[in-house]
Structures are given as C-alpha cells and as structure tokens.
Short mmCIF file of C-alpha atoms in Angstrom, two decimals:
data_model
loop_
_atom_site.label_atom_id
_atom_site.label_comp_id
_atom_site.label_asym_id
_atom_site.label_seq_id
_atom_site.Cartn_x
_atom_site.Cartn_y
_atom_site.Cartn_z
CA GLN A 114 0.00 0.00 0.00
CA GLN A 115 1.48 3.28 -1.11
CA GLN A 116 1.69 5.57 1.87
CA VAL A 117 2.74 8.75 0.09
CA LYS A 118 0.93 9.77 -3.09
CA GLN A 119 2.58 12.36 -5.32
CA SER A 120 1.26 14.29 -8.29
CA PRO A 121 1.71 15.15 -11.06
CA GLN A 122 4.05 12.54 -12.53
CA SER A 123 5.49 15.14 -14.88
CA LEU A 124 5.30 18.89 -15.12
CA ILE A 125 6.36 21.45 -17.69
CA VAL A 126 6.65 25.08 -16.61
CA GLN A 127 7.82 28.18 -18.39
CA LYS A 128 10.93 29.90 -17.08
CA GLY A 129 9.91 32.36 -14.40
CA GLY A 130 6.70 30.50 -13.61
CA ILE A 131 5.63 28.72 -10.43
CA SER A 132 6.05 24.96 -10.21
CA ILE A 133 3.71 23.18 -7.81
CA ILE A 134 3.99 19.55 -6.76
CA ASN A 135 1.52 17.95 -4.40
CA CYS A 136 1.71 15.05 -1.98
CA ALA A 137 -0.72 13.31 0.33
CA TYR A 138 -0.05 10.85 3.11
CA GLU A 139 -2.10 8.44 5.16
CA ASN A 140 -0.11 7.55 8.23
CA THR A 141 -0.57 10.06 11.03
CA ALA A 142 2.60 8.72 12.69
CA PHE A 143 4.73 10.54 10.12
CA ASP A 144 6.59 13.37 11.85
CA TYR A 145 8.89 14.82 9.23
CA PHE A 146 8.28 15.67 5.58
CA PRO A 147 11.31 16.26 3.34
CA TRP A 148 11.53 17.00 -0.35
CA TYR A 149 14.40 15.59 -2.35
CA GLN A 150 15.77 16.72 -5.70
CA GLN A 151 17.41 14.26 -8.07
CA PHE A 152 19.41 15.03 -11.21
CA PRO A 153 20.06 12.29 -13.80
CA GLY A 154 22.79 9.90 -12.70
CA LYS A 155 22.87 11.28 -9.17
CA GLY A 156 21.38 10.24 -5.88
CA PRO A 157 18.55 12.30 -4.39
CA ALA A 158 19.59 15.30 -2.29
CA LEU A 159 17.61 16.98 0.44
CA LEU A 160 16.05 20.22 -0.78
CA ILE A 161 13.79 21.42 2.02
CA ALA A 162 11.80 19.83 4.83
CA ILE A 163 9.01 20.60 7.28
CA ARG A 164 7.60 19.26 10.52
CA PRO A 165 3.82 18.94 11.01
CA ASP A 166 3.63 21.66 13.64
CA VAL A 167 4.45 24.27 10.99
CA SER A 168 2.12 25.25 8.13
CA GLU A 169 4.71 26.77 5.83
CA LYS A 170 8.46 26.87 5.38
CA LYS A 171 10.33 28.98 2.87
CA GLU A 172 13.95 28.71 1.77
CA GLY A 173 14.83 31.00 -1.10
CA ARG A 174 12.61 30.20 -4.07
CA PHE A 175 11.37 26.95 -2.49
CA THR A 176 8.33 26.83 -0.18
CA ILE A 177 6.59 23.91 1.48
CA SER A 178 2.95 24.33 2.41
CA PHE A 179 1.62 21.81 4.94
CA ASN A 180 -2.02 21.02 5.76
CA LYS A 181 -2.08 18.65 8.70
CA SER A 182 -5.85 18.19 8.82
CA ALA A 183 -5.97 17.26 5.14
CA LYS A 184 -2.76 15.23 5.39
CA GLN A 185 -1.38 17.05 2.37
CA PHE A 186 1.75 19.01 1.62
CA SER A 187 3.11 20.71 -1.44
CA LEU A 188 6.29 22.15 -2.88
CA HIS A 189 6.20 25.51 -4.65
CA ILE A 190 9.16 26.65 -6.74
CA MET A 191 8.92 30.34 -7.46
CA ASP A 192 10.60 31.96 -10.48
CA SER A 193 11.38 28.50 -11.86
CA GLN A 194 14.68 28.24 -13.75
CA PRO A 195 15.99 25.73 -16.31
CA GLY A 196 18.47 24.56 -13.66
CA ASP A 197 15.52 23.42 -11.55
CA SER A 198 14.73 20.74 -14.15
CA ALA A 199 15.03 17.51 -12.20
CA THR A 200 12.96 14.83 -10.53
CA TYR A 201 11.44 15.82 -7.21
CA PHE A 202 10.40 13.37 -4.52
CA CYS A 203 8.28 14.10 -1.51
CA ALA A 204 8.80 11.87 1.47
CA ALA A 205 7.49 11.19 4.93
CA LYS A 206 9.42 9.89 7.88
CA GLY A 207 8.00 7.85 10.69
CA ASN A 208 8.76 4.67 12.62
CA ASP A 209 12.39 5.04 11.54
CA LYS A 210 11.54 4.68 7.84
CA ILE A 211 11.57 7.33 5.14
CA ILE A 212 8.83 6.60 2.60
CA PHE A 213 9.04 8.32 -0.77
CA GLY A 214 6.45 9.31 -3.33
CA LYS A 215 6.85 8.14 -6.92
CA GLY A 216 8.44 11.39 -8.03
CA THR A 217 7.63 14.29 -10.35
CA ARG A 218 9.76 14.94 -13.39
CA LEU A 219 9.94 18.72 -13.73
CA HIS A 220 11.04 20.42 -16.93
CA ILE A 221 11.49 24.18 -17.06
CA LEU A 222 11.28 25.63 -20.56
CA PRO A 223 13.99 28.23 -21.28
CA GLY B 60 34.88 9.87 3.06
CA ALA B 61 33.05 13.08 2.29
CA GLY B 62 29.86 11.40 1.16
CA VAL B 63 28.11 8.07 0.78
CA SER B 64 30.03 5.88 -1.61
CA GLN B 65 28.52 2.98 -3.53
CA SER B 66 30.23 0.40 -5.66
CA PRO B 67 30.15 -0.66 -8.34
CA SER B 68 28.47 2.25 -10.09
CA ASN B 69 27.26 -0.07 -12.82
CA LYS B 70 26.84 -3.83 -12.87
CA VAL B 71 25.69 -6.03 -15.72
CA THR B 72 25.07 -9.63 -14.76
CA GLU B 73 23.56 -12.70 -16.31
CA LYS B 74 20.24 -13.99 -15.10
CA GLY B 75 20.74 -16.52 -12.33
CA LYS B 76 24.04 -15.10 -11.08
CA ASP B 77 24.53 -13.64 -7.61
CA VAL B 78 25.54 -10.00 -7.16
CA GLU B 79 26.86 -8.03 -4.23
CA LEU B 80 26.40 -4.27 -3.93
CA ARG B 81 28.45 -2.25 -1.49
CA CYS B 82 27.73 0.92 0.46
CA ASP B 83 30.19 2.99 2.46
CA PRO B 84 28.21 5.46 4.59
CA ILE B 85 29.41 8.79 5.85
CA SER B 86 31.83 8.26 8.70
CA GLY B 87 30.04 8.35 12.05
CA HIS B 88 26.56 7.80 10.61
CA THR B 89 24.86 5.04 12.54
CA ALA B 90 21.75 4.66 10.39
CA LEU B 91 21.92 3.22 6.90
CA TYR B 92 19.13 2.67 4.37
CA TRP B 93 18.80 0.75 1.11
CA TYR B 94 16.30 1.75 -1.57
CA ARG B 95 15.53 0.48 -5.06
CA GLN B 96 14.60 2.84 -7.88
CA SER B 97 13.07 1.29 -10.97
CA LEU B 98 12.58 3.22 -14.19
CA GLY B 99 9.76 5.70 -13.74
CA GLN B 100 9.13 4.58 -10.20
CA GLY B 101 9.80 6.16 -6.85
CA LEU B 102 12.24 4.98 -4.26
CA GLU B 103 11.15 1.63 -2.88
CA PHE B 104 12.30 1.09 0.69
CA LEU B 105 14.20 -2.17 1.16
CA ILE B 106 15.85 -2.24 4.58
CA TYR B 107 17.48 -0.06 7.19
CA PHE B 108 20.23 -0.62 9.75
CA GLN B 109 20.80 0.91 13.13
CA GLY B 110 24.41 0.01 13.78
CA ASN B 111 24.76 -3.56 12.59
CA SER B 112 21.17 -4.46 13.36
CA ALA B 113 18.33 -4.54 10.82
CA PRO B 114 15.09 -4.33 12.85
CA ASP B 115 12.78 -4.42 9.83
CA LYS B 116 13.46 -6.60 6.81
CA SER B 117 9.90 -6.53 5.52
CA GLY B 118 10.81 -4.33 2.56
CA LEU B 119 13.09 -6.89 0.96
CA PRO B 120 11.26 -8.12 -2.19
CA SER B 121 12.02 -11.80 -1.78
CA ASP B 122 14.24 -14.25 0.06
CA ARG B 123 16.77 -13.84 -2.75
CA PHE B 124 17.62 -10.46 -1.22
CA SER B 125 19.73 -10.12 1.90
CA ALA B 126 21.78 -7.38 3.48
CA GLU B 127 24.31 -7.08 6.21
CA ARG B 128 26.35 -4.41 7.87
CA THR B 129 29.60 -4.93 9.70
CA GLY B 130 31.47 -2.74 12.16
CA GLY B 131 28.65 -0.24 12.05
CA SER B 132 30.00 0.96 8.73
CA VAL B 133 30.07 -0.82 5.37
CA SER B 134 26.91 -2.55 4.20
CA THR B 135 26.42 -5.08 1.42
CA LEU B 136 23.21 -5.90 -0.36
CA THR B 137 23.28 -9.36 -1.93
CA ILE B 138 20.88 -10.56 -4.59
CA GLN B 139 20.99 -14.28 -5.28
CA ARG B 140 19.88 -15.91 -8.52
CA THR B 141 19.21 -12.54 -10.15
CA GLN B 142 16.13 -12.08 -12.31
CA GLN B 143 15.45 -9.50 -15.01
CA GLU B 144 12.94 -7.74 -12.75
CA ASP B 145 15.81 -7.04 -10.35
CA SER B 146 17.20 -4.54 -12.87
CA ALA B 147 17.08 -1.13 -11.19
CA VAL B 148 19.21 1.49 -9.48
CA TYR B 149 20.00 0.51 -5.91
CA LEU B 150 20.51 3.52 -3.67
CA CYS B 151 22.07 3.64 -0.25
CA ALA B 152 21.64 6.48 2.23
CA SER B 153 22.96 7.20 5.69
CA SER B 154 22.00 9.54 8.49
CA LEU B 155 23.68 10.54 11.71
CA PHE B 156 21.27 8.48 13.77
CA LEU B 157 18.08 6.55 13.18
CA GLY B 158 15.80 9.42 14.02
CA GLY B 159 18.01 11.80 12.09
CA THR B 160 16.18 14.09 9.76
CA GLU B 161 18.55 14.23 6.83
CA ALA B 162 19.47 11.15 4.86
CA PHE B 163 22.43 11.53 2.51
CA PHE B 164 22.29 9.39 -0.61
CA GLY B 165 25.03 7.81 -2.65
CA GLN B 166 24.95 7.90 -6.44
CA GLY B 167 23.58 4.39 -6.62
CA THR B 168 24.48 1.17 -8.36
CA ARG B 169 22.74 0.58 -11.67
CA LEU B 170 22.10 -3.14 -11.95
CA THR B 171 21.20 -4.66 -15.28
CA VAL B 172 20.28 -8.34 -15.46
CA VAL B 173 20.49 -9.76 -18.97
#
C-alpha cells in the first residue's frame, strides 16, 4: 500500500513561472516531511523539509505548504529556472523509515 | 569519506548469477538505508540498519535479497539468482542516527540483469 501519493508525474513550466507539486499521506505517525531533488545519474539530495507543527516553510525560491488536517503538503518553486529541471520526490518519515512518493519529473522551458 | 560511496556504479550480470552491492556510509553515521529505484518509479524502501542491526526486513522483495552491515559501517546488499525484474538502481543512504532528519544518498548502483 502506497503511503505517500505524489502528483503530477510530470510537469512542464515556463521559465519564471511557479512549479507546484503535491503530496498526500495516510499515516498520522509521520513526523517529518522532506523534499528531495534528483538530477540524472545522481542520488537524491535533500532540498527542504518541514515538521507537522508548521504550516509553511520557505527557503529562497522553495516553499513547502503543509495542511495537517488534510494530510497534504506541497512544494512551490517560485521563479522556476531551467536549472531546476530535475525529478522531485516528496517523502514522509515515521517509525524510523523514510517513505518516498513516486516522483515528479519537472522540466522548465527556457 | 566526504559522502556516501557505492560500488560498483554499474553492474551487468547474467540472469541466475549472484551480485553483491556495497555501500560505504558517511563516517560516524549510525543509520543506513537501502532503496531500489526502478525506471519511472519512486524509491522503494528495502531495509534499514541501526548500527549492525536490521530491525525491519519486511521491505526486501524476496528471500533472494539479503543485506548485512559490519562494524557499524560498510553494508552489502546481496541478490541471489538474479532475475530481469531485479534490474534497477539501488541507492544507499545514511543519516547521523536513526531518528536523524537528513538522509544523505550515494549515487547508486545501476544493476542490469540480462
């Protein structure tokens, strides 16, 4: 049973636009929600993360919005750049495991 | 080392052969995780270690898969009698401790079973 559902599978955004990726989880035991960025041929790297007691976290152009009651969280990339083109994974940590969504392949048009 | 190191980076093996994948975590990291990434799929959790102990092996796909960790450092993932469906990128990650919030990933081992 997939515990973290991520959408969309792929996303194309114009340079300068806002990229939005959504995730939903089921297990209320999750206590930490990271987003990872993966470039081709590389391992995923932590981008930004949030705990459920916070509704929003911003780091530069990247913002996580968190809705605990709906069990949903999203990543917003403002002023998207071609260098942001990568695969993004949301994840949820709980019971010592980190469970990942299936990923979103983001392509920023120059 | 500076980061998580995995070897080999690429492995092509014949169906039915055994393979061994190696992970060197960041020095001092007590928690170590193995994931499998198939084409177009997310990261499938396989197993994690706290020190040399693996409390939860339920993520291993079949009894052909096994993993061990020695000295609280290097871990090996062994796949016996490989099948074509085992073809994937196998990723290892480590974190400072089991409840640690950031997991650092290696570049993975791309396994191709022909």
